[in-house]
Each structure stands twice: as C-alpha cells, then as structure tokens.
Amino acid sequence: MAEPKTKYDRQLRIWGEQGQTALEKASICLLNCGPTGSETLKNLVLGGVGSITVIDGSKVELVNESCVGQSKAKCVCTFLQELNDAVKAKFIEEYPEALVDSNPSFFSQFTLVVATQLTEDSMMKLDKICREANVLLIFARSYGLTGFVRNSVKEHAVIESKPDHFLDDLRLNNPWSELKRFAESIDLKVLDPVAHKHTPYVVILVKMAEEWAKAHGGALPSTRDEKKEFKELLKAGMVAMDEDNYKEAIEASFKVFAPRGISSDLLQIIHDSCSEVDSNSSDFWVMVAALKEFIVNEGGGEAPLEGSIPDMTSSTELYVNLQKIYLAKAEADFLVLQQRVKSILKRIGRDPDSISKAMIKSFCKNARKLKVCRYRLIEDEFSNPAVSELQKYLSDEEYSVAMGFYILLRAVDRFAANYNSFPGQFEGELDEDISRLKTAVVGLLNDLGCNGSTVTEDLINEMCRFGASELHAVAAFIGGIASQEVIKLITKQFVPMVGTFIFNGIDQKSQLLTL
Amino acid sequence: MAESTVHQSRSRDLDKLLLRPGNLVAPTFEPGAQLRDDLQEYARILVVGAGGLGCELLKDLALSGFKNLEVIDMDRIEVTNLNRQFLFRLEDVGKPKAEVAARRVMERVSGVNIVPHFCRIEDKDIDFYRDFIIIVLGLDSVEARSYINAVACGFLEYDSDDKPIEETVKPMVDGGTEGFKGHARVIIPGSTPCFECTIWLFPPQVKFPLCTLAETPRTAAHCIEYAHLIKWDEVHSGKTFDPDDPEHMKWVYTEAVKRAELFGIQGVTYSLTQGVVKNIIPAIASTNAIVSAACTLETLKLVSGCSKTLSNYLTYNGVEGLHIKVTEFVKDKDCLVCGPGVLLELDTSVTLQKFIDMLEEHPKLLLSKASVSHQATNLYMQAPQVLEEMTRSNLNLPLFELMGKVPRDIVHVTGTTSRDDKKASCLRKLCLVFKGADAVTDQDMAVGA
Ligand SMILES: [Zn+2]
C-alpha cells in the first residue's frame, strides 16, 4: 500500500484529516448493485470508506461476459475491491426487499445505508427501520431520463459547514476595546508615504467609523447618502492614487454599515426547542445552549469571534499584530464558552469534560455558520402531503417538470403494484400503458389533495417510453450525487441537501423539492 | 453465446430511448434500430484528457452505446490521481494515462474500441480533429480548452449570408470540476457561445505582486511564493525550478519556513507549499462522476437526438445543499474564434512574409511565429524543419497568388500569443479580402474567354 496520505491528497485538501478519519471509520451498506448502486459505491471506495457491504439477489446480465450468470453482488464487490485494497468489501446474495421484511435488525450495524432502485413500499419500511436504529439513509433511483436522490435522517447538525462565501468576522461595526485601542495607536495622517499606504484597511475603517459615530450621536452610516458620504471621507484620506489599502477600505466599507449581532439563521437555531437541554441532548445542542447564554451575556449580542482575518494590504508588522489581536479575542471568547459548556454539562448530570476542547474550539470558530438539517419520514411525506408546496411547484414554470417527474416516479410504483410491471417495460403494450399511467397519475394527484392539477401528456408519454430503463449516464449522475451526500453526512462537513432531488435528463433543469 | 447475451442486454435499456418515438425530443430524431447501429458503427468520439473526467467519460460513453472512441492525454499516472481516476491502479504509476485508460475500459466493456494518443493536443494535425463527430473535453486548463475550441471552431464555415454551414459544425461538450463544484456545457460553434465568447467565466488566477512577496509578506502563501519565485533564482542561478522534483519542493518549503519565522507568520506546511507552487485544484470522485455523466448524456443526445439538448451551460454546486443551474449564454457575434473570421484587407502585392509580420502587429491578434494554411495547403510552416524548408520559398511570393487569386477567402494561422502574460499556442481563422481583386479576376477571365 502506497502512502495513503499522497493517494488521498486531493480530497484531504477539502475535508482534512478529520473528515478522512470519519470516512475510514464508516461502514456502508448498498442495496441493489445495478448501475446506480455500483456508481455510488465506486466513488466512495475510491475515497477510502472503511467497509462496504453489497446486497443484491440477482444474477449478472451485463457488465462483462466472464461474470454472466454469477451473483451480481459478488461481481460488483470484486470489482470495487480492485479499486482500493484499503476498503473491506463483502457481499450478501439476497434481495433487499426480502431482507427488509425478514431481518430488520440487520441494518443497525451500519453507519449508512444507500438504498437504490427500491419501490415505495420497501422504501417506507426501510426508512422506519433506519430511523429507529439511528442509521443514516439515502435513497437513489434512476428511471429513464429521470430519477431522484433523497436523504433520510432525523437530524443532521453541522459545525463545519464551510460555505463558499461568508462575510468575515471583523467587527468593524462593533469593535471591542483592544481593537479600538490598537486603532487609536495608529495615526492615519502619518507623513511617511510608505507607512500611509501600508496601514491595513481594518484600522482605517475602525477609526473612520469611530469618528463618524462621534459626530452622529453614536450612530453609523445607514442611509444611502450617509454611506456615500462615508466613502467620500475615505477617499479624501488618500494621499496618492496608488494606495491599495484605501481602495480596499472603500470596497469593505459595507462591513461598517452591516447590522450588528447574529443572523436570522443562527437566531432560529438558538431558539430551537432542542436548545433546552437535558441529559439526552447531543453534544451539539449542549454547545448551542452555551452559545445562547454567551450571546446574551459576554457576547453582547454577538457570537464568539472567529479569530481569523483575510489578507489585506499592510506592512507585515501591523498585519501580524492585528492577527494577534483577533486571535486573542477568539481565545478569550472560547474560554468563556468552554466554561459555560462545562457548567451546563454538570447541570444535566454529565461529565463536565465530556466534550473535547478541540470540539468546542471548532464550534466557536464556526458558531456563525452552524446548520441543522431535518428530514421527514418518507411515510409522513406520503401520507401527510404538503399540499400548498405541491401546488406551488406544479404551477411554477421553473419547477413543474421536476414536480411532474416526482408525481410520475411515485405513480409508476402504483402502476407496478397493480400490473406487476412498469409502464412501457415491455414492448407491445405502450398505448395501453400510457392510459393506465394517466389514470394512476390522476388517482395520485387526488390522494395528494391536488385535484385539478395535471401532469402534461408529453411527460406521461416520456415516462412510458423510459420503460423503467436504467441508463448508464443517468445512473452515474444519480450515483454521483448520492455519493456526495454520503460524504457530507459522514464527514459532518458541508451541508447536505434538504428535500428530494429530482433529476431532469431532458434539458438538465433538475430541481430540489422541499416537500 | 455469452457474448451475444451481453450485447443484447447492454443495449436493452438504451433501446427504449433510441427505438421508441418520443415527444420531448430533437426535431432530427429518427428512432429505430438503424439509429442504434449507426451510433455504434459510425459515431467516432474524441475524449480530450484521461484524468479525473476523462476516465469517467470513457467509461460512461462506452456504456452508452458508443463503440469508437479515441482519447488524447500527454500525462503519466501519479499516486495523487488514485482517489478519483478509477481506471488506474498503484502498479500503473508512471505509465501514460491515455494508454492505461483505453486498455482498462476495453477489458471491461466488450466490443468497444478505444485508440489512445499519448501526446500533446498541439502535436496532432488539425485534420486529426476533423474526423470526430463530437469532441468531449475533460480538461483542467484554460489554455488547453482554448486550443481545442479554436481547432473545432476553425472547421466552421459560413455561407455568403454569414450563416453557419451545417456540415462544418463540430460540436464540443466540455466539463470541469473543482472540489464540490463543476460545470458541463454544450458548444455548437456558430449557434451557441464558444469557449472564447465566454472566456470571462474563467478569470485569470490572481498573482501576488512581487513587492508584497519581497517587502511585506503577510501570509504563508506569500512566504512560499517568495521562496519559489524570488529566492530560488537568487540561489540557483540558471537552474530552472522543477515542481515535480521533490528535492526542489523541499528546498522551497524549508526556505518558506525560514522566511515565515523571520516575519512571525504562521501556517507554512509542506502540503500548502505544494498546493501554492503547483496551483493544486482539489478534486474528488463524486463531482467528476456527476459532471462526466452530464457530458455523456449530452453527447448521446447530440448524436441521436433522443431528447432535448442542454442549452447551454450547467453549473453544479454541492457545497451548501445542492444547486443546479442551467444558463443560456449568448454568442459574442464579434468573437474572433467562432465568428465568420477576422476580416483583413490586403493589397494583392502583399507577400506571405509581410502578411506574417502584420499578424504580429495586428492589435486584435498579436500573433507571433505564425504558420499559415489555406484550405488543405500549408503555405508556410514554422516547424517541423522539413516542412519549414519546403515552404520557405513561399515567403517571398504574393499571398494573393499563393491562394489561387481568389478575391476573398479564409486562411488559418497558428502561432503563439500571450494571455495574462503567459505564452499560449493559438489558432485563428482570418477572412482575407484583396483590394481591387475583383477587377483583376474579371480581367483574367475575359482574357481566358
Ligand atoms: Zn466564440
């Protein structure tokens, strides 16, 4: 085995050692290893998940003639093992539907189950089993030029959500005393031109905001005219045209105008009923409870400081000093929050040191970016439909095709339950199947409370034309998405999708439906 | 026996799409067994790149009914490829990607023929690219995309009303990924924007100013780039830095650490040093799979017409939830690459040498070391040497005569140009109009008559 660090270098740059360790500890179960299932697992085996168990009762018809007639699970397993010998791969030759019925406790041994190409009935059963056993679950299905992916987990809380674009935490509109004092120690009107153009914009903006507030009864610029005037003042501070630090200050001036305090997303999390913690609460919610206390007390309405600053035009000395000031404040905030976590743990009867320092540190650093994802049970989504959402999607031009496919993907399962085959699966009955599918669609829409809504004839015809085919390119797409969701759920980094992803292979305008 | 079962079953799923009529399909769609057979027999597809996307593309295309594939890639397999380039094994490290990838797919999918080309894309004659029905791009560089784009658009001819001539259209399907993000696009030269029309989608990489590196370093990356770009040349006079030489990389790392300590800067690691110096783009299997699958599906749809086509640019972002967006970009009608060609007015007396000199000074072209071809004839070639010697005598002849005294025609020129201070190979299509030539030809004809 060659240095795994080198082998995984390109992904370690994304999810780090911690993410990789989580993947290597995970055991994944795959139900049905046709194109969709094997494509999903291929991406995970390459990335180095701990173990895979492939469950499929059918025999090989395609892939490679040397395998024809053998267990499909065995062949896929052998092929996947070839991709990465660090992964423990095994297979069970059994139909997943049978396993769901006969041995529900089987699934509790896994970290995550990927269930592909299942019909509604088995999906609902498996969903309940996994929910109760606290096993992560992802459904994936390819069907002609459509298909879907849907996660099912009671709750998935993310600390390291790693968003692409997020406003940095500079507190230019609300500086603490050390930052103010540091800014005060620097003269913006310094005569040395080299020093003038190497004053970091953070210092410029803190000082200018302070000056403005003094002249405006403590308020910062808020109207359009005031903001414009503030920028003019910044421009007037320049002594030469090439002063990048002043240009950066003008560009960053919106950070001064931004409202103080926490975002509405974070507000929602700290007011979630789970933040009233007891001995059953997860570490995440214990830390949220501590965060809530911090915000109203020491934080003065703000979350703990993140502690890092972006690169900006500056002399090395001023920049490094500024870095130290931000880092020191972040460390102080962390210590306060840690203390609060400890006393909450004590109060709910847990060991005060049971949440690691590293975990609390990461929580503080990412406090403004926390995410909580929750998923309905499939059965709930089916028996208790979100009628207004359904109707909204059906009548929205952007969403109506995806919504049509959602209805059709469910209607074909009803069809199959009645006629023992999918519409258009066999030659010769196409016209009859089209009218039967149409009836199934009308029935389903009625049951969903969407009487009067329709799915277009074109789409129904297309669905019959697809005839339950599993096209490789579609399977690779659906499998790719499913595997990426697996990675997000297991590493607890980035944000998994919430809702049902509907693939639209006709014009690629796929959509995520929250139902 | 076994073989025929495989064949039957592999096409069965695809048959539904290719053999049955549909409503939401391309106007050209003619379902039937003939279509399926033509797809297998005659559709030749070129995959450019045998890396993360290329491996996926070859597998997906082979499993989507295409039997005649070719792949071109100049790289050899590295250990860091193995987390996503699933056709490669540890024992393949050091071997050419194109060759191993072609062999592996042929081993697994019977009946598929894949011809590997282990070379640079510029090493191939332009005519090599003409033979493919579609060119699929799985690349990670702007320069390479730009080159193939120019080649494919170079085949495009316009009729007298400036409408693209159908038979000369060479479609491209292009994919790209970075971490959890990616794109897939369809380029139909003459109808949808080409790579160059929307070049702004690929902003040049931001470089640190040298004075920051030398005088006011603030970040770990500044220290690394100081060691890489300034200190290396100071110490190793004349020896070029090789990013693939671990000794060189270690030297840069050590120097960067020293500099960081001197300035009190945190965060220089060996991994970061490699990342900054080699400009490493993080890459994972799942995103490559998604983007390649979208590209393959579009290729299948373009060739068969079995469904609508992506119009024309899809972006995927899985960082926060899942975002897929389709944008219909519009063509730049003045595009130098996919438009009717840059119009140049010349005197009939202008020699080929004079013309080549003009290209270098032309503000829109700035093309140096140009080779010139007209239809299938090389008028002047800078390289290889044999061709240079063969065509050198043309330099002193009037271009008008070399081109058969037509008043107006297209020539293709290849050469180097600079983009963002970097030299790049480029291909341009020029539309030449000779002043007063109409009169001349009329006269010639009169004499002939
Ligand atoms: Zn163009």
Tab-separated table of C-alpha atoms in Angstrom, chain A residues 1-2 6-11 13-15 39 42-43 46-47 61-65 68 79 82-83 145 161-164 198 311-316 319-320 371 424-427 430 458-459 461-462 464-474 476-477 480-481 483-485 487-488 494-497 501 503 505-510 512, chain B residues 2-3 5-6 9-10 12-14 16-17 20-25 29 56 59-60 63-64 79-80 82-84 86 89-90 107-110 179-181 215-219 222 263-265 271-272 274-275 280-287 289-290 293-294 296-298 301 306-310 314 316-322 324 326:
chain	number	residue	atom	x	y	z
A	1	MET	CA	0.000	0.000	0.000
A	2	ALA	CA	1.404	3.332	-1.038
A	6	THR	CA	-0.421	11.005	-1.014
A	7	LYS	CA	-3.186	8.919	-2.546
A	8	TYR	CA	-5.846	10.995	-0.825
A	9	ASP	CA	-4.031	14.349	-1.144
A	10	ARG	CA	-6.602	15.983	-3.452
A	11	GLN	CA	-9.520	15.208	-1.124
A	13	ARG	CA	-7.376	19.435	0.838
A	14	ILE	CA	-11.199	19.507	1.008
A	15	TRP	CA	-12.218	17.628	4.154
A	39	GLU	CA	-21.670	4.027	-9.405
A	42	LYS	CA	-17.376	3.308	-6.689
A	43	ASN	CA	-16.978	6.971	-5.704
A	46	LEU	CA	-12.089	5.478	-4.229
A	47	GLY	CA	-12.369	7.989	-1.392
A	61	GLU	CA	-26.680	-9.996	-17.199
A	62	LEU	CA	-24.347	-7.254	-18.281
A	63	VAL	CA	-21.030	-5.575	-17.369
A	64	ASN	CA	-18.652	-8.304	-18.525
A	65	GLU	CA	-19.271	-11.667	-20.096
A	68	VAL	CA	-22.613	-13.633	-16.669
A	79	PHE	CA	-14.629	-5.039	-8.983
A	82	GLU	CA	-9.892	-3.821	-7.055
A	83	LEU	CA	-10.211	-0.019	-6.843
A	145	LEU	CA	-34.096	10.227	-18.166
A	161	SER	CA	-20.440	23.933	7.067
A	162	LYS	CA	-17.573	25.560	5.103
A	163	PRO	CA	-19.662	27.899	2.951
A	164	ASP	CA	-18.052	29.322	-0.188
A	198	HIS	CA	0.620	50.196	4.427
A	311	ASP	CA	-5.199	39.087	3.688
A	312	MET	CA	-5.072	42.834	3.115
A	313	THR	CA	-2.567	45.439	2.034
A	314	SER	CA	-0.460	46.150	5.101
A	315	SER	CA	3.034	46.193	6.481
A	316	THR	CA	3.989	42.802	7.856
A	319	TYR	CA	-0.812	42.747	9.902
A	320	VAL	CA	0.771	40.261	12.292
A	371	LYS	CA	-26.548	24.353	10.210
A	424	GLY	CA	-43.606	0.571	-21.070
A	425	GLN	CA	-41.289	-2.007	-19.559
A	426	PHE	CA	-42.252	-4.497	-22.249
A	427	GLU	CA	-42.867	-3.917	-25.936
A	430	LEU	CA	-47.248	1.022	-24.865
A	458	ASP	CA	-45.822	14.738	-23.056
A	459	LEU	CA	-44.279	13.888	-19.732
A	461	ASN	CA	-45.673	9.602	-22.664
A	462	GLU	CA	-41.992	10.076	-21.984
A	464	CYS	CA	-43.799	5.208	-20.582
A	465	ARG	CA	-41.113	5.446	-23.245
A	466	PHE	CA	-38.447	5.217	-20.492
A	467	GLY	CA	-39.950	1.848	-19.500
A	468	ALA	CA	-38.035	1.625	-16.200
A	469	SER	CA	-34.717	1.617	-18.062
A	470	GLU	CA	-31.546	2.309	-16.102
A	471	LEU	CA	-29.325	4.283	-18.464
A	472	HIS	CA	-25.711	4.321	-17.527
A	473	ALA	CA	-25.163	8.067	-17.850
A	474	VAL	CA	-28.218	8.777	-15.694
A	476	ALA	CA	-23.668	7.759	-12.975
A	477	PHE	CA	-25.205	11.179	-12.379
A	480	GLY	CA	-22.521	10.763	-8.136
A	481	ILE	CA	-24.973	12.925	-6.237
A	483	SER	CA	-22.138	9.527	-3.018
A	484	GLN	CA	-21.517	13.222	-2.485
A	485	GLU	CA	-24.383	13.343	0.007
A	487	ILE	CA	-19.620	12.140	2.153
A	488	LYS	CA	-21.287	15.240	3.593
A	494	PHE	CA	-20.525	20.997	4.235
A	495	VAL	CA	-24.319	20.993	4.080
A	496	PRO	CA	-26.297	18.036	2.749
A	497	MET	CA	-29.309	18.803	0.584
A	501	PHE	CA	-33.593	15.979	-5.683
A	503	PHE	CA	-33.160	14.686	-11.983
A	505	GLY	CA	-32.341	14.492	-18.070
A	506	ILE	CA	-34.360	16.121	-20.820
A	507	ASP	CA	-32.975	19.638	-20.538
A	508	GLN	CA	-30.892	19.178	-17.346
A	509	LYS	CA	-33.072	21.596	-15.364
A	510	SER	CA	-33.057	19.387	-12.273
A	512	LEU	CA	-34.602	20.185	-5.330
B	2	ALA	CA	-22.374	-15.449	-23.555
B	3	GLU	CA	-21.154	-12.570	-25.678
B	5	THR	CA	-26.364	-12.110	-24.257
B	6	VAL	CA	-24.149	-9.312	-23.070
B	9	SER	CA	-28.776	-6.835	-22.502
B	10	ARG	CA	-26.478	-3.873	-22.682
B	12	ARG	CA	-31.856	-3.133	-23.936
B	13	ASP	CA	-32.128	-0.161	-21.596
B	14	LEU	CA	-30.757	2.196	-24.226
B	16	LYS	CA	-36.087	2.162	-25.164
B	17	LEU	CA	-34.680	5.627	-25.778
B	20	ARG	CA	-39.216	4.366	-29.453
B	21	PRO	CA	-40.649	7.645	-30.720
B	22	GLY	CA	-40.933	10.420	-28.177
B	23	ASN	CA	-42.500	13.837	-27.773
B	24	LEU	CA	-39.765	15.753	-25.995
B	25	VAL	CA	-37.003	15.035	-28.492
B	29	PHE	CA	-34.739	12.331	-34.052
B	56	GLU	CA	-15.316	8.713	-16.222
B	59	LYS	CA	-16.461	4.501	-19.153
B	60	ASP	CA	-19.772	6.349	-19.484
B	63	LEU	CA	-21.594	2.046	-21.570
B	64	SER	CA	-23.870	4.428	-23.503
B	79	VAL	CA	-0.186	8.459	-6.987
B	80	THR	CA	-2.368	11.508	-6.257
B	82	LEU	CA	-5.801	7.324	-7.485
B	83	ASN	CA	-8.532	8.862	-5.297
B	84	ARG	CA	-10.660	9.523	-8.372
B	86	PHE	CA	-10.661	4.845	-11.123
B	89	ARG	CA	-4.019	1.151	-10.047
B	90	LEU	CA	-0.953	1.649	-7.913
B	107	GLU	CA	-11.110	-5.034	-20.929
B	108	ARG	CA	-14.346	-4.343	-19.099
B	109	VAL	CA	-16.701	-3.399	-21.903
B	110	SER	CA	-16.651	-5.843	-24.775
B	179	GLY	CA	-13.972	20.281	-5.234
B	180	PHE	CA	-17.740	20.062	-4.794
B	181	LYS	CA	-18.389	22.304	-7.800
B	215	GLU	CA	8.826	43.543	1.222
B	216	THR	CA	5.590	42.991	3.116
B	217	PRO	CA	4.764	39.277	3.334
B	218	ARG	CA	1.690	38.599	5.498
B	219	THR	CA	0.531	35.082	4.758
B	222	HIS	CA	3.469	34.928	0.431
B	263	PHE	CA	8.359	37.700	9.955
B	264	GLY	CA	6.336	35.918	12.633
B	265	ILE	CA	3.913	34.402	10.106
B	271	SER	CA	1.177	20.369	1.804
B	272	LEU	CA	0.390	24.077	1.452
B	274	GLN	CA	2.850	22.013	-2.894
B	275	GLY	CA	-0.640	23.476	-3.225
B	280	ILE	CA	-3.320	22.310	-6.988
B	281	ILE	CA	-7.071	22.199	-7.506
B	282	PRO	CA	-8.773	19.872	-5.013
B	283	ALA	CA	-10.654	17.065	-6.734
B	284	ILE	CA	-12.985	14.270	-5.709
B	285	ALA	CA	-14.552	11.297	-7.426
B	286	SER	CA	-18.207	12.230	-6.918
B	287	THR	CA	-18.080	15.619	-8.653
B	289	ALA	CA	-18.769	11.442	-11.860
B	290	ILE	CA	-21.629	13.957	-11.893
B	293	ALA	CA	-22.324	11.807	-16.630
B	294	ALA	CA	-23.948	15.082	-17.681
B	296	THR	CA	-22.015	11.859	-21.688
B	297	LEU	CA	-25.768	12.259	-21.663
B	298	GLU	CA	-25.462	15.435	-23.729
B	301	LYS	CA	-28.484	13.341	-27.099
B	306	CYS	CA	-33.249	11.172	-28.489
B	307	SER	CA	-34.055	14.114	-26.204
B	308	LYS	CA	-33.598	17.853	-25.968
B	309	THR	CA	-30.139	19.327	-25.541
B	310	LEU	CA	-28.731	21.268	-22.621
B	314	LEU	CA	-24.948	23.793	-16.460
B	316	TYR	CA	-23.379	22.216	-10.175
B	317	ASN	CA	-22.619	23.198	-6.591
B	318	GLY	CA	-22.851	20.714	-3.732
B	319	VAL	CA	-21.140	22.803	-1.037
B	320	GLU	CA	-24.276	24.035	0.683
B	321	GLY	CA	-27.186	21.790	-0.141
B	322	LEU	CA	-27.430	21.198	-3.851
B	324	ILE	CA	-28.011	23.011	-10.250
B	326	VAL	CA	-28.823	25.988	-16.379
